[in-house]
Amino acid sequence: MRRMKILLTTVALITAGTALGGAALSTAALANDEVIKLAKDPKNWAMQLGNYEGQRYSTLDQINAQNVKNLKVDWSFSTGVLRGHEGGPLVVGDTMYVHTPFPNNVYALSIKDKGRILWKYEPRQDPNVIPVMCCDTVNRGVTYADGKIFLAQADNTLVALDAKSGEVVWKVSNGDAAKGETLTANPVVIKDKVFVGISGGEFGVRGHLTAYDIKDGKMAWRAYSNGPDADVKIDPQKTLMLGKPIGDKDLGVTTWPGDEWKIGGGTTWGWYTYDPQLNLIYYGTGNPGTWNPTQRAKDGKREGSDNKWSMTIFARDADTGEARWLFQKTPFDEWDFDGVNENILADLTVKGKPVKALVNFDRNGFGYTLDRTTGELLVAEKYDPAVNWASHVDLKTGRPQVDDKYSTFAGGADTNVQGICPAALGSKDQQPASFSPDTGLFYVPTNHICMDYEPFQVAYSAGQPYVGATLSMYPAPNSHGGMGNFIAWDAGTGKIVWSKPEAFAVWSGALTTKGGVAFYGTLEGYLVAVDMKDGKELYRFKTPSGIIGNINTFEHAGKQYVAVLSGVGGWAGIGLAAGLNDPHAGLGAVGAHAALGQYTNLGGVLTVFTLPD
Amino acid sequence: MRRMKILLTTVALITAGTALGGAALSTAALANDEVIKLAKDPKNWAMQLGNYEGQRYSTLDQINAQNVKNLKVDWSFSTGVLRGHEGGPLVVGDTMYVHTPFPNNVYALSIKDKGRILWKYEPRQDPNVIPVMCCDTVNRGVTYADGKIFLAQADNTLVALDAKSGEVVWKVSNGDAAKGETLTANPVVIKDKVFVGISGGEFGVRGHLTAYDIKDGKMAWRAYSNGPDADVKIDPQKTLMLGKPIGDKDLGVTTWPGDEWKIGGGTTWGWYTYDPQLNLIYYGTGNPGTWNPTQRAKDGKREGSDNKWSMTIFARDADTGEARWLFQKTPFDEWDFDGVNENILADLTVKGKPVKALVNFDRNGFGYTLDRTTGELLVAEKYDPAVNWASHVDLKTGRPQVDDKYSTFAGGADTNVQGICPAALGSKDQQPASFSPDTGLFYVPTNHICMDYEPFQVAYSAGQPYVGATLSMYPAPNSHGGMGNFIAWDAGTGKIVWSKPEAFAVWSGALTTKGGVAFYGTLEGYLVAVDMKDGKELYRFKTPSGIIGNINTFEHAGKQYVAVLSGVGGWAGIGLAAGLNDPHAGLGAVGAHAALGQYTNLGGVLTVFTLPD
């Protein structure tokens, strides 16, 4: 049956175009236009990040700062899966698409019928993939394009489902769990290709971004995060760094000791954004392989050991994959400050000049504003006052000024370095921020947690943890009990406009709206609405489980709705999610959040809110 | 530490009374009085069935027929456990106690803090008990008394927890899973004893009710459902049947072929009610061992093969366990019409006379009204119009007039008998009904499902299914698509006052209130509020998962709340709960409810409702 369908499709393509290539191109353009159109219509929530720019902003304003206090739950839906629910529901027309963590079920729900299940996709995956998922069995959501739903399964299967029926159109393997490779990311569709990265930075996985043909899943290209220029798709004469060509060749090899780059991390499990005018796709790479920096230093020195291109923002041509520009935020990482956080595209005024900007809130605690055309660095300031590992970032070189007191390399392996801020889970992790064109500000869910870090020598073995560090995490000093903040950020000046403290890390993605209300979730399970002007709390509702998902909004039959997936877990809630009793297990995250167990339990539930009639 | 605490308690008891016996008695009276007092204060929901009489009625009236349409969710709480959630939350003062199916976690929640977890009890149980739980891993809830929370764990552990701390005060084993014995029932505390039955009717378990001392878990007595009079605690000269002494000895042995009574079922997994004035505890016994009736017939004849005392309502002295009266509803069962449903105690007018009544909605489809002092049968009428296995019940003999067309015995084993109504899951199963003293009516969640039934010879083997029948269940004819009804019933006349159809069996316990509103849940997950006058729907809300739990209400800080545990499963939802793909597996229940998977997923969630401020 499957074979028959493919044959029919091929025949149709041949009929429609003069050649297969031409047909594919024309269909591709349609797919891209459709996504842009759907994302522009605020009735939908057609992309996980709201639009290609990753702004997580809606022009809906029925729910506003005056009436949001009246918000009520309209309906709810259990996903039937425990553990951490990252990402959120997509809304395309009358249908909502909800995903789960492993085993990565997908449900198409009728919005009109308050969650009646139109179809379900429940893949059978080998549970042996679970032990190689470092930080819970999360998945950051499905993608809609071209009448298909794209899902990156934990077991490295990238699958395209028919959006109407849930039937598998095609599937392809993007990696090998036996090597520690897994998938957690939200794919993005640009033109005729679907893009997805790879997870496994704690297993020595070599990161890459791969483009597949949306029609049949055929690989178009793969760009690695490290290794020779050819693999990374760098042309040192053309690819820009801080606005100038890199010049030096093969830095993805030469900034590593020996063959360490081959197990060099730089995984790509964060979010992907896109500028249709520039035709550039933006994403970041994660920590270099093994957290123990002494194993990554050439001749025992920090100098010359940048471990490129880990911790790097890449801007690639979406057709060819060639790197247009790149920027390494944390050369020679010593703290697991994965550089994978979302790159939000917005047109800003920076130092009096209009800029096509890219704004990134890195795990390392610095908020970066770059020119997204050239990659020039414009602003780099701390968005978490606790940050102490570096005093500042030199705008000319892009390099942080590391404080040796908090270096985990300076004292060598087996030295316990105390009081590093932020902790490995960063001042912000994967939880995506929001940009409001109305206020010109960014609304950022943040963590406020510090750590002690002791690196140790570790041997690489495929599929085994390649961490090489023992961590302990705890609230930042003078945090007044708050391990998280929801902040408004001026990316033109690099300043916090206001900051609202929360008891735990704010591990949920933010939403802003034309109604003047910003939304986020808390690890205890509260959906919170605040006034975008001043952060004043307007509404707080206790959902069934802790929220590490992202808040979305949509319109149906003339009413605005707000939707969120609850389901505590993720790295922040790994203690609860994996049932760890040792508060210092789970890469140390449990210590800081052990008290979470007093507030919430596991359980994936979608909650849909609206105003009373 | 534990030993020290017990010693201190003993010293205190000796000091307080002249002897341990005296002290125990006085403490016991206090425990009993406390429960009655708590249950009378509508701010609490201190017992699973609302009060000792099992009425599930509240005098709260803040939420009424006019304003219930404005009901909104105030907070919610995931239990962290999938599969079927029967029972419901208890409320005692400012604390709510929530339980789960296997592994039978218990959470004490702060109501003020919208579900903050004060303590949790998470027992480790051998998962090998799951395969001997016939109809999902359900549990019907915890019991409060004497500063303790009593829980009947699946693995047959009856445990008493300190209600303030959750620490184990004592625990005792009530059965043996290796023999197919499990616990699913809600224990009841009367005076100084806690009472619990046993589950396992599909494994040839011999039923019993056992009383344990609430102070230390020491067994006070055990009364079997079948076997010699001494075991059953029958005195044939004193124990009444239809208002007269039984007379015949050892009917619990002589109405069985050979030793079949030893594996004769009559399990006691339903609800227990109590009349403090009469000091009688009421409960029912389940199906006789093996569903294949030919194996339970003496000399191949129905006559003389009543299989007593399966399918029987017992009224026992709560101190001694002696049977005051009993009434067998379905002698020689041929359809698995377990007689365990709750016996609601109410003072009614029957045929012009005031009666201290007991009302029972049996699985067999007849609604019985008895004099609860003597056990005399006053009314027995069909509360489900589909019922066809018997034409009527003879009020003089108490016997149903069986229609041989629907007898699964008449044609012998291996005969497929078609079109029997109701199906094995009965016109009502464990879902408790409600009685309103305001209207004098009963509000009953019902099923409207029929079956084909083919008995076959089965050999007994301890711990193995002893079912001996293959079933197929489907909607009742002329059900207009509705497999359930929520009805109002006049127990004085035996008539349906009104009936509201639902798409699936109504497997949730009902609540009535002085506000004139009755509540129930649906298998799709809707909480439904109806006008008690006429059954008109006033409110419908889609909770995260199908509801097989019971609706409760309470008051906190001047506001009335309604609470319900969602979590689809139970026998009605076994297909979803156990992940069965074969629609005819799971004792046949799946066939009728296979479409449930289009509406809801697994997931235990507490939802708490109130009116807007």
Tab-separated table of N, CA, C and O in Angstrom, chain B residues 13-82:
chain	number	residue	atom	x	y	z
B	13	LEU	N	-2.261	5.157	77.129
B	13	LEU	CA	-3.537	4.450	77.205
B	13	LEU	C	-3.752	3.882	78.606
B	13	LEU	O	-4.841	3.972	79.168
B	14	ILE	N	-2.699	3.298	79.142
B	14	ILE	CA	-2.821	2.699	80.470
B	14	ILE	C	-3.139	3.787	81.495
B	14	ILE	O	-3.975	3.621	82.378
B	15	THR	N	-2.540	4.934	81.337
B	15	THR	CA	-2.786	6.036	82.260
B	15	THR	C	-4.236	6.518	82.139
B	15	THR	O	-4.898	6.802	83.123
B	16	ALA	N	-4.718	6.572	80.898
B	16	ALA	CA	-6.046	7.145	80.659
B	16	ALA	C	-7.172	6.221	81.145
B	16	ALA	O	-8.178	6.686	81.670
B	17	GLY	N	-7.040	4.948	81.004
B	17	GLY	CA	-8.098	4.028	81.415
B	17	GLY	C	-7.623	3.147	82.563
B	17	GLY	O	-6.444	3.122	82.902
B	18	THR	N	-8.554	2.429	83.133
B	18	THR	CA	-8.155	1.531	84.223
B	18	THR	C	-7.511	0.277	83.660
B	18	THR	O	-6.697	-0.359	84.295
B	19	ALA	N	-7.878	-0.069	82.448
B	19	ALA	CA	-7.281	-1.245	81.794
B	19	ALA	C	-7.209	-0.953	80.301
B	19	ALA	O	-7.879	-0.056	79.803
B	20	LEU	N	-6.403	-1.715	79.585
B	20	LEU	CA	-6.255	-1.476	78.143
B	20	LEU	C	-7.586	-1.607	77.425
B	20	LEU	O	-7.920	-0.822	76.561
B	21	GLY	N	-8.358	-2.622	77.807
B	21	GLY	CA	-9.664	-2.847	77.170
B	21	GLY	C	-10.556	-1.622	77.287
B	21	GLY	O	-11.092	-1.130	76.308
B	22	GLY	N	-10.655	-1.113	78.486
B	22	GLY	CA	-11.477	0.071	78.721
B	22	GLY	C	-10.983	1.264	77.924
B	22	GLY	O	-11.763	1.955	77.260
B	23	ALA	N	-9.684	1.448	77.936
B	23	ALA	CA	-9.097	2.582	77.208
B	23	ALA	C	-9.407	2.470	75.721
B	23	ALA	O	-9.803	3.433	75.080
B	24	ALA	N	-9.254	1.275	75.196
B	24	ALA	CA	-9.509	1.060	73.767
B	24	ALA	C	-10.950	1.403	73.429
B	24	ALA	O	-11.232	2.066	72.443
B	25	LEU	N	-11.863	0.956	74.259
B	25	LEU	CA	-13.277	1.232	74.025
B	25	LEU	C	-13.547	2.728	73.981
B	25	LEU	O	-14.199	3.223	73.075
B	26	SER	N	-13.007	3.452	74.962
B	26	SER	CA	-13.308	4.885	75.013
B	26	SER	C	-12.701	5.597	73.807
B	26	SER	O	-13.338	6.425	73.174
B	27	THR	N	-11.492	5.229	73.441
B	27	THR	CA	-10.866	5.836	72.262
B	27	THR	C	-11.685	5.523	71.012
B	27	THR	O	-11.892	6.358	70.155
B	28	ALA	N	-12.170	4.277	70.974
B	28	ALA	CA	-12.953	3.844	69.828
B	28	ALA	C	-14.199	4.702	69.665
B	28	ALA	O	-14.511	5.186	68.584
B	29	ALA	N	-14.913	4.903	70.754
B	29	ALA	CA	-16.122	5.714	70.695
B	29	ALA	C	-15.780	7.107	70.172
B	29	ALA	O	-16.485	7.666	69.346
B	30	LEU	N	-14.665	7.639	70.607
B	30	LEU	CA	-14.242	8.952	70.149
B	30	LEU	C	-14.012	8.959	68.639
B	30	LEU	O	-14.474	9.854	67.937
B	31	ALA	N	-13.312	7.953	68.124
B	31	ALA	CA	-13.019	7.881	66.691
B	31	ALA	C	-14.308	7.890	65.890
B	31	ALA	O	-14.451	8.594	64.897
B	32	ASN	N	-15.263	7.090	66.329
B	32	ASN	CA	-16.546	6.983	65.645
B	32	ASN	C	-17.299	8.315	65.665
B	32	ASN	O	-17.804	8.778	64.642
B	33	ASP	N	-17.378	8.911	66.842
B	33	ASP	CA	-18.078	10.185	66.979
B	33	ASP	C	-17.436	11.240	66.089
B	33	ASP	O	-18.122	12.054	65.472
B	34	GLU	N	-16.116	11.219	66.046
B	34	GLU	CA	-15.393	12.217	65.254
B	34	GLU	C	-15.780	12.097	63.775
B	34	GLU	O	-16.031	13.104	63.115
B	35	VAL	N	-15.835	10.871	63.273
B	35	VAL	CA	-16.175	10.687	61.857
B	35	VAL	C	-17.587	11.194	61.582
B	35	VAL	O	-17.831	11.899	60.598
B	36	ILE	N	-18.523	10.856	62.460
B	36	ILE	CA	-19.907	11.312	62.277
B	36	ILE	C	-19.961	12.836	62.288
B	36	ILE	O	-20.606	13.466	61.444
B	37	LYS	N	-19.231	13.425	63.233
B	37	LYS	CA	-19.215	14.893	63.348
B	37	LYS	C	-18.607	15.532	62.092
B	37	LYS	O	-19.157	16.488	61.543
B	38	LEU	N	-17.498	14.988	61.652
B	38	LEU	CA	-16.840	15.523	60.455
B	38	LEU	C	-17.745	15.396	59.234
B	38	LEU	O	-17.844	16.311	58.418
B	39	ALA	N	-18.415	14.251	59.115
B	39	ALA	CA	-19.265	14.015	57.944
B	39	ALA	C	-20.492	14.919	57.973
B	39	ALA	O	-21.041	15.257	56.927
B	40	LYS	N	-20.930	15.310	59.190
B	40	LYS	CA	-22.107	16.190	59.288
B	40	LYS	C	-21.780	17.621	58.925
B	40	LYS	O	-22.662	18.396	58.570
B	41	ASP	N	-20.510	17.996	59.049
B	41	ASP	CA	-20.094	19.367	58.705
B	41	ASP	C	-19.803	19.413	57.213
B	41	ASP	O	-18.821	18.849	56.743
B	42	PRO	N	-20.654	20.087	56.444
B	42	PRO	CA	-20.498	20.018	54.977
B	42	PRO	C	-19.238	20.706	54.475
B	42	PRO	O	-18.946	20.624	53.280
B	43	LYS	N	-18.511	21.380	55.378
B	43	LYS	CA	-17.235	21.946	54.931
B	43	LYS	C	-16.262	20.833	54.558
B	43	LYS	O	-15.380	21.019	53.735
B	44	ASN	N	-16.432	19.686	55.214
B	44	ASN	CA	-15.596	18.537	54.904
B	44	ASN	C	-16.254	17.672	53.831
B	44	ASN	O	-17.457	17.749	53.605
B	45	TRP	N	-15.457	16.825	53.195
B	45	TRP	CA	-15.959	15.634	52.537
B	45	TRP	C	-15.170	14.505	53.192
B	45	TRP	O	-14.137	14.074	52.686
B	46	ALA	N	-15.684	14.102	54.364
B	46	ALA	CA	-14.864	13.312	55.287
B	46	ALA	C	-14.913	11.823	55.009
B	46	ALA	O	-14.122	11.060	55.559
B	47	MET	N	-15.871	11.387	54.181
B	47	MET	CA	-15.966	9.971	53.842
B	47	MET	C	-16.168	9.859	52.336
B	47	MET	O	-16.803	10.724	51.728
B	48	GLN	N	-15.672	8.775	51.764
B	48	GLN	CA	-15.815	8.613	50.309
B	48	GLN	C	-17.281	8.701	49.900
B	48	GLN	O	-17.601	9.292	48.869
B	49	LEU	N	-18.178	8.124	50.691
B	49	LEU	CA	-19.592	8.136	50.321
B	49	LEU	C	-20.347	9.283	51.008
B	49	LEU	O	-21.575	9.278	51.065
B	50	GLY	N	-19.614	10.242	51.558
B	50	GLY	CA	-20.253	11.426	52.128
B	50	GLY	C	-20.650	11.263	53.575
B	50	GLY	O	-20.410	12.137	54.391
B	51	ASN	N	-21.289	10.155	53.881
B	51	ASN	CA	-21.602	9.838	55.275
B	51	ASN	C	-21.727	8.322	55.428
B	51	ASN	O	-21.585	7.577	54.447
B	52	TYR	N	-21.958	7.871	56.637
B	52	TYR	CA	-22.060	6.426	56.885
B	52	TYR	C	-23.201	5.807	56.087
B	52	TYR	O	-23.171	4.636	55.742
B	53	GLU	N	-24.236	6.634	55.820
B	53	GLU	CA	-25.410	6.130	55.109
B	53	GLU	C	-25.151	5.999	53.606
B	53	GLU	O	-25.984	5.471	52.872
B	54	GLY	N	-24.009	6.529	53.139
B	54	GLY	CA	-23.661	6.391	51.722
B	54	GLY	C	-24.488	7.276	50.817
B	54	GLY	O	-24.707	6.944	49.651
B	55	GLN	N	-24.917	8.441	51.322
B	55	GLN	CA	-25.862	9.246	50.542
B	55	GLN	C	-25.203	10.172	49.520
B	55	GLN	O	-25.869	10.652	48.610
B	56	ARG	N	-23.927	10.470	49.695
B	56	ARG	CA	-23.238	11.352	48.743
B	56	ARG	C	-24.057	12.621	48.475
B	56	ARG	O	-24.221	13.051	47.330
B	57	TYR	N	-24.538	13.202	49.562
B	57	TYR	CA	-25.354	14.419	49.507
B	57	TYR	C	-24.699	15.473	50.383
B	57	TYR	O	-24.133	15.155	51.430
B	58	SER	N	-24.765	16.728	49.960
B	58	SER	CA	-24.200	17.814	50.753
B	58	SER	C	-25.242	18.897	50.974
B	58	SER	O	-26.012	19.226	50.067
B	59	THR	N	-25.240	19.470	52.177
B	59	THR	CA	-26.162	20.575	52.464
B	59	THR	C	-25.628	21.908	51.944
B	59	THR	O	-26.281	22.935	52.112
B	60	LEU	N	-24.472	21.896	51.320
B	60	LEU	CA	-23.963	23.148	50.739
B	60	LEU	C	-24.885	23.583	49.592
B	60	LEU	O	-25.352	22.758	48.806
B	61	ASP	N	-25.116	24.898	49.517
B	61	ASP	CA	-26.021	25.388	48.465
B	61	ASP	C	-25.538	26.680	47.819
B	61	ASP	O	-26.299	27.363	47.137
B	62	GLN	N	-24.258	27.003	48.035
B	62	GLN	CA	-23.729	28.205	47.388
B	62	GLN	C	-23.753	28.033	45.865
B	62	GLN	O	-24.079	28.957	45.129
B	63	ILE	N	-23.401	26.835	45.428
B	63	ILE	CA	-23.506	26.504	44.002
B	63	ILE	C	-24.921	25.963	43.789
B	63	ILE	O	-25.310	24.979	44.425
B	64	ASN	N	-25.692	26.635	42.947
B	64	ASN	CA	-27.080	26.217	42.770
B	64	ASN	C	-27.439	26.154	41.275
B	64	ASN	O	-26.599	26.415	40.413
B	65	ALA	N	-28.683	25.807	41.027
B	65	ALA	CA	-29.106	25.565	39.643
B	65	ALA	C	-29.010	26.829	38.791
B	65	ALA	O	-28.862	26.749	37.571
B	66	GLN	N	-29.043	27.993	39.439
B	66	GLN	CA	-28.964	29.249	38.685
B	66	GLN	C	-27.515	29.590	38.315
B	66	GLN	O	-27.243	30.053	37.211
B	67	ASN	N	-26.590	29.373	39.255
B	67	ASN	CA	-25.230	29.871	39.023
B	67	ASN	C	-24.214	28.805	38.630
B	67	ASN	O	-23.064	29.136	38.324
B	68	VAL	N	-24.615	27.540	38.621
B	68	VAL	CA	-23.627	26.491	38.347
B	68	VAL	C	-23.018	26.649	36.952
B	68	VAL	O	-21.888	26.215	36.693
B	69	LYS	N	-23.722	27.322	36.070
B	69	LYS	CA	-23.200	27.533	34.704
B	69	LYS	C	-21.926	28.377	34.717
B	69	LYS	O	-21.159	28.377	33.755
B	70	ASN	N	-21.715	29.122	35.817
B	70	ASN	CA	-20.518	29.971	35.928
B	70	ASN	C	-19.328	29.252	36.555
B	70	ASN	O	-18.272	29.863	36.748
B	71	LEU	N	-19.513	28.005	36.890
B	71	LEU	CA	-18.453	27.253	37.564
B	71	LEU	C	-17.145	27.378	36.791
B	71	LEU	O	-17.136	27.363	35.562
B	72	LYS	N	-16.031	27.502	37.520
B	72	LYS	CA	-14.731	27.543	36.851
B	72	LYS	C	-13.720	26.736	37.642
B	72	LYS	O	-13.872	26.515	38.844
B	73	VAL	N	-12.696	26.308	36.941
B	73	VAL	CA	-11.661	25.530	37.605
B	73	VAL	C	-10.834	26.469	38.468
B	73	VAL	O	-10.375	27.514	38.004
B	74	ASP	N	-10.673	26.103	39.735
B	74	ASP	CA	-9.868	26.938	40.624
B	74	ASP	C	-8.416	26.463	40.650
B	74	ASP	O	-7.506	27.268	40.624
B	75	TRP	N	-8.207	25.176	40.723
B	75	TRP	CA	-6.854	24.630	40.622
B	75	TRP	C	-6.936	23.160	40.252
B	75	TRP	O	-8.020	22.568	40.249
B	76	SER	N	-5.795	22.596	39.920
B	76	SER	CA	-5.757	21.215	39.465
B	76	SER	C	-4.455	20.589	39.925
B	76	SER	O	-3.512	21.287	40.296
B	77	PHE	N	-4.418	19.275	39.894
B	77	PHE	CA	-3.273	18.556	40.482
B	77	PHE	C	-3.140	17.215	39.787
B	77	PHE	O	-4.077	16.408	39.797
B	78	SER	N	-2.001	16.985	39.186
B	78	SER	CA	-1.753	15.694	38.558
B	78	SER	C	-1.319	14.699	39.622
B	78	SER	O	-0.473	15.013	40.470
B	79	THR	N	-1.886	13.500	39.572
B	79	THR	CA	-1.485	12.487	40.556
B	79	THR	C	-0.187	11.803	40.170
B	79	THR	O	0.397	11.082	40.974
B	80	GLY	N	0.252	11.993	38.926
B	80	GLY	CA	1.491	11.349	38.490
B	80	GLY	C	1.321	9.877	38.170
B	80	GLY	O	2.304	9.180	37.941
B	81	VAL	N	0.066	9.404	38.134
B	81	VAL	CA	-0.186	7.987	37.870
B	81	VAL	C	-1.208	7.888	36.736
B	81	VAL	O	-2.190	8.636	36.707
B	82	LEU	N	-0.952	6.974	35.822
B	82	LEU	CA	-1.895	6.744	34.729
B	82	LEU	C	-2.899	5.666	35.177
B	82	LEU	O	-2.968	5.324	36.323
